PDB file of C-alpha atoms in Angstrom:
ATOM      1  CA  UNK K 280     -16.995   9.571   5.949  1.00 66.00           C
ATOM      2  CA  UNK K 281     -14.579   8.182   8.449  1.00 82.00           C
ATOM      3  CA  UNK K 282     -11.102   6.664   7.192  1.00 93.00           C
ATOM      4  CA  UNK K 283      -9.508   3.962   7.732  1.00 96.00           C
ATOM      5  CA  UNK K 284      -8.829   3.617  11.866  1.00 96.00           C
ATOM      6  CA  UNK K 285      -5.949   1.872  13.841  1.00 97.00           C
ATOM      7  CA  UNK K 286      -4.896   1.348  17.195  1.00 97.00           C
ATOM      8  CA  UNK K 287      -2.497   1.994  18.731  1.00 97.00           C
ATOM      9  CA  UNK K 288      -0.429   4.729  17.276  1.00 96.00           C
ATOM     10  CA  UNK K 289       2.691   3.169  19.217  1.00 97.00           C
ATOM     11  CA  UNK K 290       3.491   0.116  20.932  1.00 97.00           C
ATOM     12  CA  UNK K 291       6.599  -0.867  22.488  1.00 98.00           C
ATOM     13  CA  UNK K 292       7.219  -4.413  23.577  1.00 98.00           C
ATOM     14  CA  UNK K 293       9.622  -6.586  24.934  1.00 98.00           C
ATOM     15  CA  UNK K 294      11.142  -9.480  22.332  1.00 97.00           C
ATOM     16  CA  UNK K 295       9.123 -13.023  23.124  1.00 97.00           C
ATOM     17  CA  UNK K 296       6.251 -10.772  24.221  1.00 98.00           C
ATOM     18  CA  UNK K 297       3.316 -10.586  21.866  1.00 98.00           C
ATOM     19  CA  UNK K 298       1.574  -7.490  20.106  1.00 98.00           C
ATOM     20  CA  UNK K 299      -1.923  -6.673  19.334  1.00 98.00           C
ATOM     21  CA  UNK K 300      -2.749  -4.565  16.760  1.00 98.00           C
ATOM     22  CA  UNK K 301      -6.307  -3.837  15.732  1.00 98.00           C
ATOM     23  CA  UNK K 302      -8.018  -2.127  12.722  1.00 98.00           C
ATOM     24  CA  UNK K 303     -11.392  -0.287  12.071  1.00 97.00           C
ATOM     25  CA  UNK K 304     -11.975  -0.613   7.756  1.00 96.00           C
ATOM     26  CA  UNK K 305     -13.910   2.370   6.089  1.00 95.00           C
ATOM     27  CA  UNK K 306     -17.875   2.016   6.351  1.00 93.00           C
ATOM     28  CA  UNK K 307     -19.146  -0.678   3.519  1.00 90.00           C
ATOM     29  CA  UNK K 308     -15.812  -2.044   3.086  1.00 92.00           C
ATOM     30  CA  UNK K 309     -15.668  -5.401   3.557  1.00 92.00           C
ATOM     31  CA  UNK K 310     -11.655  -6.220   2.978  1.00 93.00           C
ATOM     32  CA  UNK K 311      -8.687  -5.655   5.449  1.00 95.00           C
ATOM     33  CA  UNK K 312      -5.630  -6.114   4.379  1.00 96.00           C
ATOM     34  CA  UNK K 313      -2.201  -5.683   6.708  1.00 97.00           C
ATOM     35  CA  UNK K 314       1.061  -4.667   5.448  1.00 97.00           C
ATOM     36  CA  UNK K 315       4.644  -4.335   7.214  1.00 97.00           C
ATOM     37  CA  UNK K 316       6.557  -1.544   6.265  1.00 94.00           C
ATOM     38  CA  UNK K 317       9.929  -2.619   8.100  1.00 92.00           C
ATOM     39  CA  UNK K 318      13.119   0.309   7.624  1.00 84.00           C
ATOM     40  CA  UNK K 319      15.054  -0.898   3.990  1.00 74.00           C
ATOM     41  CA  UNK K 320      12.359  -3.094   2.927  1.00 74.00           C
ATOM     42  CA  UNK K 321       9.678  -1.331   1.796  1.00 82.00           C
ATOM     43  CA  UNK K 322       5.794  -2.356   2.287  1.00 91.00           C
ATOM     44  CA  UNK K 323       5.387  -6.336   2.314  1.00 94.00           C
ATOM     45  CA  UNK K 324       1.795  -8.159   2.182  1.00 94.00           C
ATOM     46  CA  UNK K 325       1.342  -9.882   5.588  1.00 96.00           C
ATOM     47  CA  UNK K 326      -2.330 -11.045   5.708  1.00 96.00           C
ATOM     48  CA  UNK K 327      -6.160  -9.797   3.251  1.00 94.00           C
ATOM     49  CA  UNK K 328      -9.108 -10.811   5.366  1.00 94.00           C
ATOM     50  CA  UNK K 329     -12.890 -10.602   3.630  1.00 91.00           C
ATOM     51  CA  UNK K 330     -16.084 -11.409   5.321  1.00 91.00           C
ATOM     52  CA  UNK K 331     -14.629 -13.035   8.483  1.00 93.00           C
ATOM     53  CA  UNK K 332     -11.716 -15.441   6.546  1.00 93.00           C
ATOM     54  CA  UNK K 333      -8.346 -15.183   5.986  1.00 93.00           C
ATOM     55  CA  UNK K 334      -8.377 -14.904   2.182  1.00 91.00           C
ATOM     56  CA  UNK K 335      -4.290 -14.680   1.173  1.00 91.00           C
ATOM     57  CA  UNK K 336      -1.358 -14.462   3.452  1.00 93.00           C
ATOM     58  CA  UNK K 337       1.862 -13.082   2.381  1.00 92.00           C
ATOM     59  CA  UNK K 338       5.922 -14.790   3.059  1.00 92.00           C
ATOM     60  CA  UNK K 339       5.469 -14.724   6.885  1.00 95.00           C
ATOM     61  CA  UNK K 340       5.635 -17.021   9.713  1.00 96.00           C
ATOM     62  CA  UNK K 341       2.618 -18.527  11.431  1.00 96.00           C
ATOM     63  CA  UNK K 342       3.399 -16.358  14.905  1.00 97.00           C
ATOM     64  CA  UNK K 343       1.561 -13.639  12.384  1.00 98.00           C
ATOM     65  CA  UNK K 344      -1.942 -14.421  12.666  1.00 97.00           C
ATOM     66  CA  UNK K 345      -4.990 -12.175  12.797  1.00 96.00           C
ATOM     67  CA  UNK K 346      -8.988 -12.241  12.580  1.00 96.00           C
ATOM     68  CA  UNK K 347     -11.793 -10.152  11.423  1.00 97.00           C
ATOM     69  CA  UNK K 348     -14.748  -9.730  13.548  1.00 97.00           C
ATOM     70  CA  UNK K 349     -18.372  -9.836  12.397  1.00 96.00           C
ATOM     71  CA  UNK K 350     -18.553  -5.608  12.281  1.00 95.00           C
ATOM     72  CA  UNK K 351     -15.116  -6.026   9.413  1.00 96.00           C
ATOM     73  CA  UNK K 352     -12.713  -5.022  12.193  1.00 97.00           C
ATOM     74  CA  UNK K 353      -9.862  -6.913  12.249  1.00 98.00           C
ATOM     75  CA  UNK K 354      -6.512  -7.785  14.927  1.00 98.00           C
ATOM     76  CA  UNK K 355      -3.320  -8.204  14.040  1.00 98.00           C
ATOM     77  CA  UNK K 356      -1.470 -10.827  16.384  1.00 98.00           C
ATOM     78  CA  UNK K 357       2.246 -10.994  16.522  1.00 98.00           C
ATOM     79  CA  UNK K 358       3.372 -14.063  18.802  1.00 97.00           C
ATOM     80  CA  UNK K 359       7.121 -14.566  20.207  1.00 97.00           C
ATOM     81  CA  UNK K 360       8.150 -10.910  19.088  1.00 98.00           C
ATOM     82  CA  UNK K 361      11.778 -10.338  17.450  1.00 97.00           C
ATOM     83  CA  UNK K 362      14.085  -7.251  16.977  1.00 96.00           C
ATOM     84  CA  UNK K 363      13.368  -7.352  13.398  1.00 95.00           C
ATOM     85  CA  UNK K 364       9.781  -7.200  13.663  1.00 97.00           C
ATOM     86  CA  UNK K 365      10.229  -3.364  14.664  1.00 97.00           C
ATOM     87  CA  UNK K 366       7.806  -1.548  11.663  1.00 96.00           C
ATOM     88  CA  UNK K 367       5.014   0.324  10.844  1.00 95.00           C
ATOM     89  CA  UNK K 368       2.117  -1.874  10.276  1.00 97.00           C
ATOM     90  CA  UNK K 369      -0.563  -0.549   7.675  1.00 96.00           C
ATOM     91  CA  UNK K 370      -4.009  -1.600   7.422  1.00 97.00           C
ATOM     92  CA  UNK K 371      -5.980  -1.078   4.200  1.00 96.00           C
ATOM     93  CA  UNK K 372      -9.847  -2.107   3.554  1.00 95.00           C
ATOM     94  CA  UNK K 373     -11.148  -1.598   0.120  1.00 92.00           C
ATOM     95  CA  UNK K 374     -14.588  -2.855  -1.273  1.00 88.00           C
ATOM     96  CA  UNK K 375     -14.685  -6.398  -2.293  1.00 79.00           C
ATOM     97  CA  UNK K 376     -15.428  -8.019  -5.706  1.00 69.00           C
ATOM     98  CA  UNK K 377     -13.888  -8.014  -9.128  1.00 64.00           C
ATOM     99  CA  UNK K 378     -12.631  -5.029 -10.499  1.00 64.00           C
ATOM    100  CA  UNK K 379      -9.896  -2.601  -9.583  1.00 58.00           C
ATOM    101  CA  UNK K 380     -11.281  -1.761  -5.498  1.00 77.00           C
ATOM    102  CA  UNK K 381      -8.635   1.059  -4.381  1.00 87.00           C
ATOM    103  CA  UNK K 382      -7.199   0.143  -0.643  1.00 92.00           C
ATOM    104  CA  UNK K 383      -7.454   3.178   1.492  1.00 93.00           C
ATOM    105  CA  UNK K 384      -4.915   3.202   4.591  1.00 95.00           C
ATOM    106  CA  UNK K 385      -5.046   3.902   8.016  1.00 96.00           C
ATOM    107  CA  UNK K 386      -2.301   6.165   9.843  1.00 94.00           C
ATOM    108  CA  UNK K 387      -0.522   2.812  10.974  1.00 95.00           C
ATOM    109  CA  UNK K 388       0.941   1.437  14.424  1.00 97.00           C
ATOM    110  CA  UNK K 389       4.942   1.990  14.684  1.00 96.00           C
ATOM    111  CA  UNK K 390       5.744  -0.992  16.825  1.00 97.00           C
ATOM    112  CA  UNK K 391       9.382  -0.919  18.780  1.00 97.00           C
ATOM    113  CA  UNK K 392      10.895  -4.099  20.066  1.00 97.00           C
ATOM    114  CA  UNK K 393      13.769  -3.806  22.410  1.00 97.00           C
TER     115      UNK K 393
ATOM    116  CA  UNK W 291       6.092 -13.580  -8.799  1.00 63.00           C
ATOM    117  CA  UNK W 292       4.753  -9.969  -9.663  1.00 77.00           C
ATOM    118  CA  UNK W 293       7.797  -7.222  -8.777  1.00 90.00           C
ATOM    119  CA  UNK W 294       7.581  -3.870  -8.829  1.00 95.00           C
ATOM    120  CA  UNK W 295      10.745  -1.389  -9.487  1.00 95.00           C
ATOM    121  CA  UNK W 296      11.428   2.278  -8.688  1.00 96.00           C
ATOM    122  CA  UNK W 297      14.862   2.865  -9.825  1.00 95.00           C
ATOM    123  CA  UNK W 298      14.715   6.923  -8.378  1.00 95.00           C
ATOM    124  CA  UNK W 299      15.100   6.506  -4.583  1.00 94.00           C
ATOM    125  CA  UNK W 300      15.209  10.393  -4.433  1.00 96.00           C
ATOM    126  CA  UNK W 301      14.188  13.013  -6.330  1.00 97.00           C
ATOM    127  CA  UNK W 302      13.930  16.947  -6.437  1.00 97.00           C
ATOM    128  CA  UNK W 303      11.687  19.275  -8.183  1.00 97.00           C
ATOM    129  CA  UNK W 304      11.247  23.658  -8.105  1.00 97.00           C
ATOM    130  CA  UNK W 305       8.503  24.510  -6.860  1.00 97.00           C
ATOM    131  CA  UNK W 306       5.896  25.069  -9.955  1.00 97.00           C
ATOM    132  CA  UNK W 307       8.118  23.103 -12.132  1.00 97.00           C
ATOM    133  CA  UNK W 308       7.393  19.317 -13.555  1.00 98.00           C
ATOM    134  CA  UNK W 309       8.448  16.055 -12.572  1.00 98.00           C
ATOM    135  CA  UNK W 310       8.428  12.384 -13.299  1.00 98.00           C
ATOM    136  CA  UNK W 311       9.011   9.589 -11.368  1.00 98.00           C
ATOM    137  CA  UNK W 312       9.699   6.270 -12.433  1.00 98.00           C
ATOM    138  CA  UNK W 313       8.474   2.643 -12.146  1.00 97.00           C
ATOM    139  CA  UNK W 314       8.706  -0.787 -13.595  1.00 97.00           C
ATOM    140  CA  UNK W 315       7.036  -3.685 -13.322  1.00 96.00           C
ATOM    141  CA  UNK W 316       7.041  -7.768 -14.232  1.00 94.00           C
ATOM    142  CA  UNK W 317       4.305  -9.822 -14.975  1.00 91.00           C
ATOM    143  CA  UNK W 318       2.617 -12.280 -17.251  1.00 89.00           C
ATOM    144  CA  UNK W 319      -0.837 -10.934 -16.681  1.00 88.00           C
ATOM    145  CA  UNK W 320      -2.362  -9.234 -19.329  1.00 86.00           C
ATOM    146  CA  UNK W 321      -5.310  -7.492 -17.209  1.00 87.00           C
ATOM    147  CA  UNK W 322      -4.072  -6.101 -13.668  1.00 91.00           C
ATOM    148  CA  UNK W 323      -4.512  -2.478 -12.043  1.00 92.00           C
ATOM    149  CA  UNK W 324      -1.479  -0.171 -11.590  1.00 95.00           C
ATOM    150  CA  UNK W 325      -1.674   2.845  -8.530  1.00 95.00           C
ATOM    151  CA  UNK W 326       0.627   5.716  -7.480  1.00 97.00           C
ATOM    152  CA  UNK W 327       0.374   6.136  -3.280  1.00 96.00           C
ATOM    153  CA  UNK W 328       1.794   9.093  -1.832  1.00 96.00           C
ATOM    154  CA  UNK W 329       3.050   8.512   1.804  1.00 94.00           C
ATOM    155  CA  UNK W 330       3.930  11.712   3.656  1.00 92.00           C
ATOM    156  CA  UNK W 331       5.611  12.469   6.861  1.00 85.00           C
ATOM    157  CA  UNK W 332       2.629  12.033   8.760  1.00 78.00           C
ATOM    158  CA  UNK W 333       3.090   8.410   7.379  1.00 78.00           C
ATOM    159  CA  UNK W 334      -0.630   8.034   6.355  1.00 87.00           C
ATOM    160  CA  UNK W 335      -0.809   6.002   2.621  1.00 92.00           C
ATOM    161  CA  UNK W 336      -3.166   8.122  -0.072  1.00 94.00           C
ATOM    162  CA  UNK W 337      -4.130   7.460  -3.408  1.00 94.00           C
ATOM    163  CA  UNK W 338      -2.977   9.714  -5.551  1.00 96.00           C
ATOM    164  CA  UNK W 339      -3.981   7.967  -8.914  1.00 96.00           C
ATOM    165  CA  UNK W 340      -4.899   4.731 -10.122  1.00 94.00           C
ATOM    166  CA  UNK W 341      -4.661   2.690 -13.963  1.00 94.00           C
ATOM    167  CA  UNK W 342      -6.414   0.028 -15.278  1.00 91.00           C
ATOM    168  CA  UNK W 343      -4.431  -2.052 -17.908  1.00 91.00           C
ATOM    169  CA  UNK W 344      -6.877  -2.777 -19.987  1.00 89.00           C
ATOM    170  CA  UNK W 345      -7.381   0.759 -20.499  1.00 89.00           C
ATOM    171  CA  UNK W 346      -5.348   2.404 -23.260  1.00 86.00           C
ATOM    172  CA  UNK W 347      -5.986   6.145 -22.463  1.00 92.00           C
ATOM    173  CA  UNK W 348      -3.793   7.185 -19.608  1.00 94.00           C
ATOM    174  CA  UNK W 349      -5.048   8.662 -16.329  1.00 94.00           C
ATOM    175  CA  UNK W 350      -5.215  12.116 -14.842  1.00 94.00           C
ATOM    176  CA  UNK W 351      -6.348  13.680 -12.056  1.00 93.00           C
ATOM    177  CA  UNK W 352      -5.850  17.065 -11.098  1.00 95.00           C
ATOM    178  CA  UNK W 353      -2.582  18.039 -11.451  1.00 97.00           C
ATOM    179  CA  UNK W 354      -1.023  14.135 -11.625  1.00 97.00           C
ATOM    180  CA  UNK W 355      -0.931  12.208 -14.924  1.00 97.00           C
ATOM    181  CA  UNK W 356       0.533   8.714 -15.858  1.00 97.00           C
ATOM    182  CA  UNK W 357       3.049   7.447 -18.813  1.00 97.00           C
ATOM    183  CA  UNK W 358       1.790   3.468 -19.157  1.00 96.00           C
ATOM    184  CA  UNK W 359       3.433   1.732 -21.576  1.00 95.00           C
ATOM    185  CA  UNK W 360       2.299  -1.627 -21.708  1.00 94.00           C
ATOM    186  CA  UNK W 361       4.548  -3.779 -24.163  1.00 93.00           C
ATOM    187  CA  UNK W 362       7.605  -1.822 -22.120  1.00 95.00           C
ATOM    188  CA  UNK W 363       5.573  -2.383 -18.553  1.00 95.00           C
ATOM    189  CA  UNK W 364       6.454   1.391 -17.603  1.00 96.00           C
ATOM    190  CA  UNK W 365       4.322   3.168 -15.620  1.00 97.00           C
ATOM    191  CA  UNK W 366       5.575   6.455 -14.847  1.00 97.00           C
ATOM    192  CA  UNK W 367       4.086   9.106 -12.659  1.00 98.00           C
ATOM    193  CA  UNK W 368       4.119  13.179 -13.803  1.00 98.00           C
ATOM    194  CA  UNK W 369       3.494  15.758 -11.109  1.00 98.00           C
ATOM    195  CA  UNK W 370       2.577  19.176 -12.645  1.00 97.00           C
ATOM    196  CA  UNK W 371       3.300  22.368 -11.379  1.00 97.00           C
ATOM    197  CA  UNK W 372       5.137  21.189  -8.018  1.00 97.00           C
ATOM    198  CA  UNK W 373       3.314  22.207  -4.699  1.00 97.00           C
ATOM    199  CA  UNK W 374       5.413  22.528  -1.655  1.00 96.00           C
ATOM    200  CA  UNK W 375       2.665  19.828  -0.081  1.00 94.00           C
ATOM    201  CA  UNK W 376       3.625  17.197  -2.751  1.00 96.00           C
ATOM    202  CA  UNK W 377       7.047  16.715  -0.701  1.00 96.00           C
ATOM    203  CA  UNK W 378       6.465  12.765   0.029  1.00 96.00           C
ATOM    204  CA  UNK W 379       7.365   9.320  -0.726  1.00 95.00           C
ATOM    205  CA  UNK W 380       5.534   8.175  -3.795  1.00 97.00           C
ATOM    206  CA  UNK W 381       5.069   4.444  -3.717  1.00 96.00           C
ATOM    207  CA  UNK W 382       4.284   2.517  -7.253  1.00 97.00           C
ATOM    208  CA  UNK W 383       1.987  -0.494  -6.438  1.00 95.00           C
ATOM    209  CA  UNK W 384       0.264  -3.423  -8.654  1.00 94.00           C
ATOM    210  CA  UNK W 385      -2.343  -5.759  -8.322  1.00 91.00           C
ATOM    211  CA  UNK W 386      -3.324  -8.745 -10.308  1.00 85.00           C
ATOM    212  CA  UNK W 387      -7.009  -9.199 -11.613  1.00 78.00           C
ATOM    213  CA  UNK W 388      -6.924 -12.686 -10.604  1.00 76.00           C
ATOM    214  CA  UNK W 389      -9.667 -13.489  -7.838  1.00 71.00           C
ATOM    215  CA  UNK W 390      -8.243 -14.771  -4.387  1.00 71.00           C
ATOM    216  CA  UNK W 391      -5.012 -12.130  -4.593  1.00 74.00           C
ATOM    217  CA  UNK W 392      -6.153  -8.647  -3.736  1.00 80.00           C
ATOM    218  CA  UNK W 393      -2.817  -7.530  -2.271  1.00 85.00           C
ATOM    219  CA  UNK W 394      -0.709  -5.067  -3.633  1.00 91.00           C
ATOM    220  CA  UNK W 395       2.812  -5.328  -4.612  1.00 93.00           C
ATOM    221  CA  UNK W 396       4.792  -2.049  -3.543  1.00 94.00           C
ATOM    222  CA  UNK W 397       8.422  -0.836  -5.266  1.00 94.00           C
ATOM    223  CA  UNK W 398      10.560   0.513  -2.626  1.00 93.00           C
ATOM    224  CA  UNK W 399       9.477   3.927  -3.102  1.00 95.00           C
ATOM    225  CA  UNK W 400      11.037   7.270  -4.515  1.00 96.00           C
ATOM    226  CA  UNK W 401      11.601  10.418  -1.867  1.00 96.00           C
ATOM    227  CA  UNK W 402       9.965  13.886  -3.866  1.00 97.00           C
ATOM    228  CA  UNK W 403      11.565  16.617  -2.189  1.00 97.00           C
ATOM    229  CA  UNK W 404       9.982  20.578  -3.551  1.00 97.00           C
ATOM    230  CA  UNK W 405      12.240  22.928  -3.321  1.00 97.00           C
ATOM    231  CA  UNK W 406      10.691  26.618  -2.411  1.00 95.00           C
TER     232      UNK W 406
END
């Protein structure tokens, strides 16, 4: 069975530009969730999508946004990019429903921007 | 809000010897889920273990085991005869039981290093 799948492995952009991150969720999972994992501050909750809607966002600004597509793929859009949003972004799926659904990760994107 | 805290940023075991890391955690929920994520060099998250709270008997798998203490909301992680592949950072994570809030809360981690 195929993991969890993200592309790409590195992106570097220019601050103001904007970043597109996208993520393939493990076969019957149904939930994406995205994560920053910034240098000194550990893994933060940016955005859970499920079936197509954006379920939960975490303490972020707006120019974080994303989507899910009809397959449970989702994109990860960063909009006017800053020096401090330099991280490793992790996407998770996980089953959805009530009960304790483990997230599996993907191998992340390390976005740089100078 | 839910926070999660592993006091041990660092930590060294022998090979083949035993060692626990630490974690902490506040909350008012009595049912939530409690996990142990190893994150390697090769930066990909795993599993390594997972713990329901409403669960008294603590869980094992392999070669990892957890301490959870409820009342003292301690949920330590033991790693059994070190392997020299268990070098990683091991991230304590918790997740509420409520519907609508999936995501995980992450402590800021604790670096294993094996010595050979």
């Amino acid at each position: 069975e195929a993991g969890v799948t993200q592309s790409p492995t590195h992106l570097i952009k220019t601050r103001g530009q904007q970043a597109t991150l996208r993520c393939s969720p493990i076969s019957g999972h149904t939930s994406v969730y995205w994560y920053q994992q910034a240098l000194g501050l550990g893994l933060q909750f940016l955005l859970w999508y499920d079936e197509g809607e954006e379920r939960n966002r975490g303490n972020f600004p707006p120019r974080f946004s994303g989507r899910q597509f009809p397959n449970y793929s989702s994109e990860l859009n960063v909009n006017a990019l800053e020096l401090e949003d330099s991280a490793l972004y992790l996407c998770a799926s996980s089953r959805t429903g009530h009960g304790a659904y483990e997230q599996y990760f993907g191998p992340g994107t390390r976005l740089t921007v100078t | 809000a839910q926070t999660v805290t592993q006091s041990q940023p660092e930590m060294s075991v022998q090979e083949a010897e035993t060692v626990t890391l630490s974690c902490t955690y506040d909350t008012s929920e009595s049912d939530y889920y409690l996990f142990w994520y190893k994150q390697p060099p090769s930066r990909q998250m795993i599993l390594v273990i997972r713990q329901e709270a409403y669960k008294q008997q603590n869980a094992t798998e392999n070669r990892f085991s957890v301490n959870f203490q409820k009342a003292a909301k301690s949920f330590s992680l033991k790693i059994s005869d070190s392997q020299l592949g268990d070098a990683a950072m091991y991230f304590c994570a918790y997740r509420t039981d409520q519907t609508g809030a999936n995501n995980l809360f992450f402590g800021t981690g604790t670096r294993l290093t094996v010595i050979p």
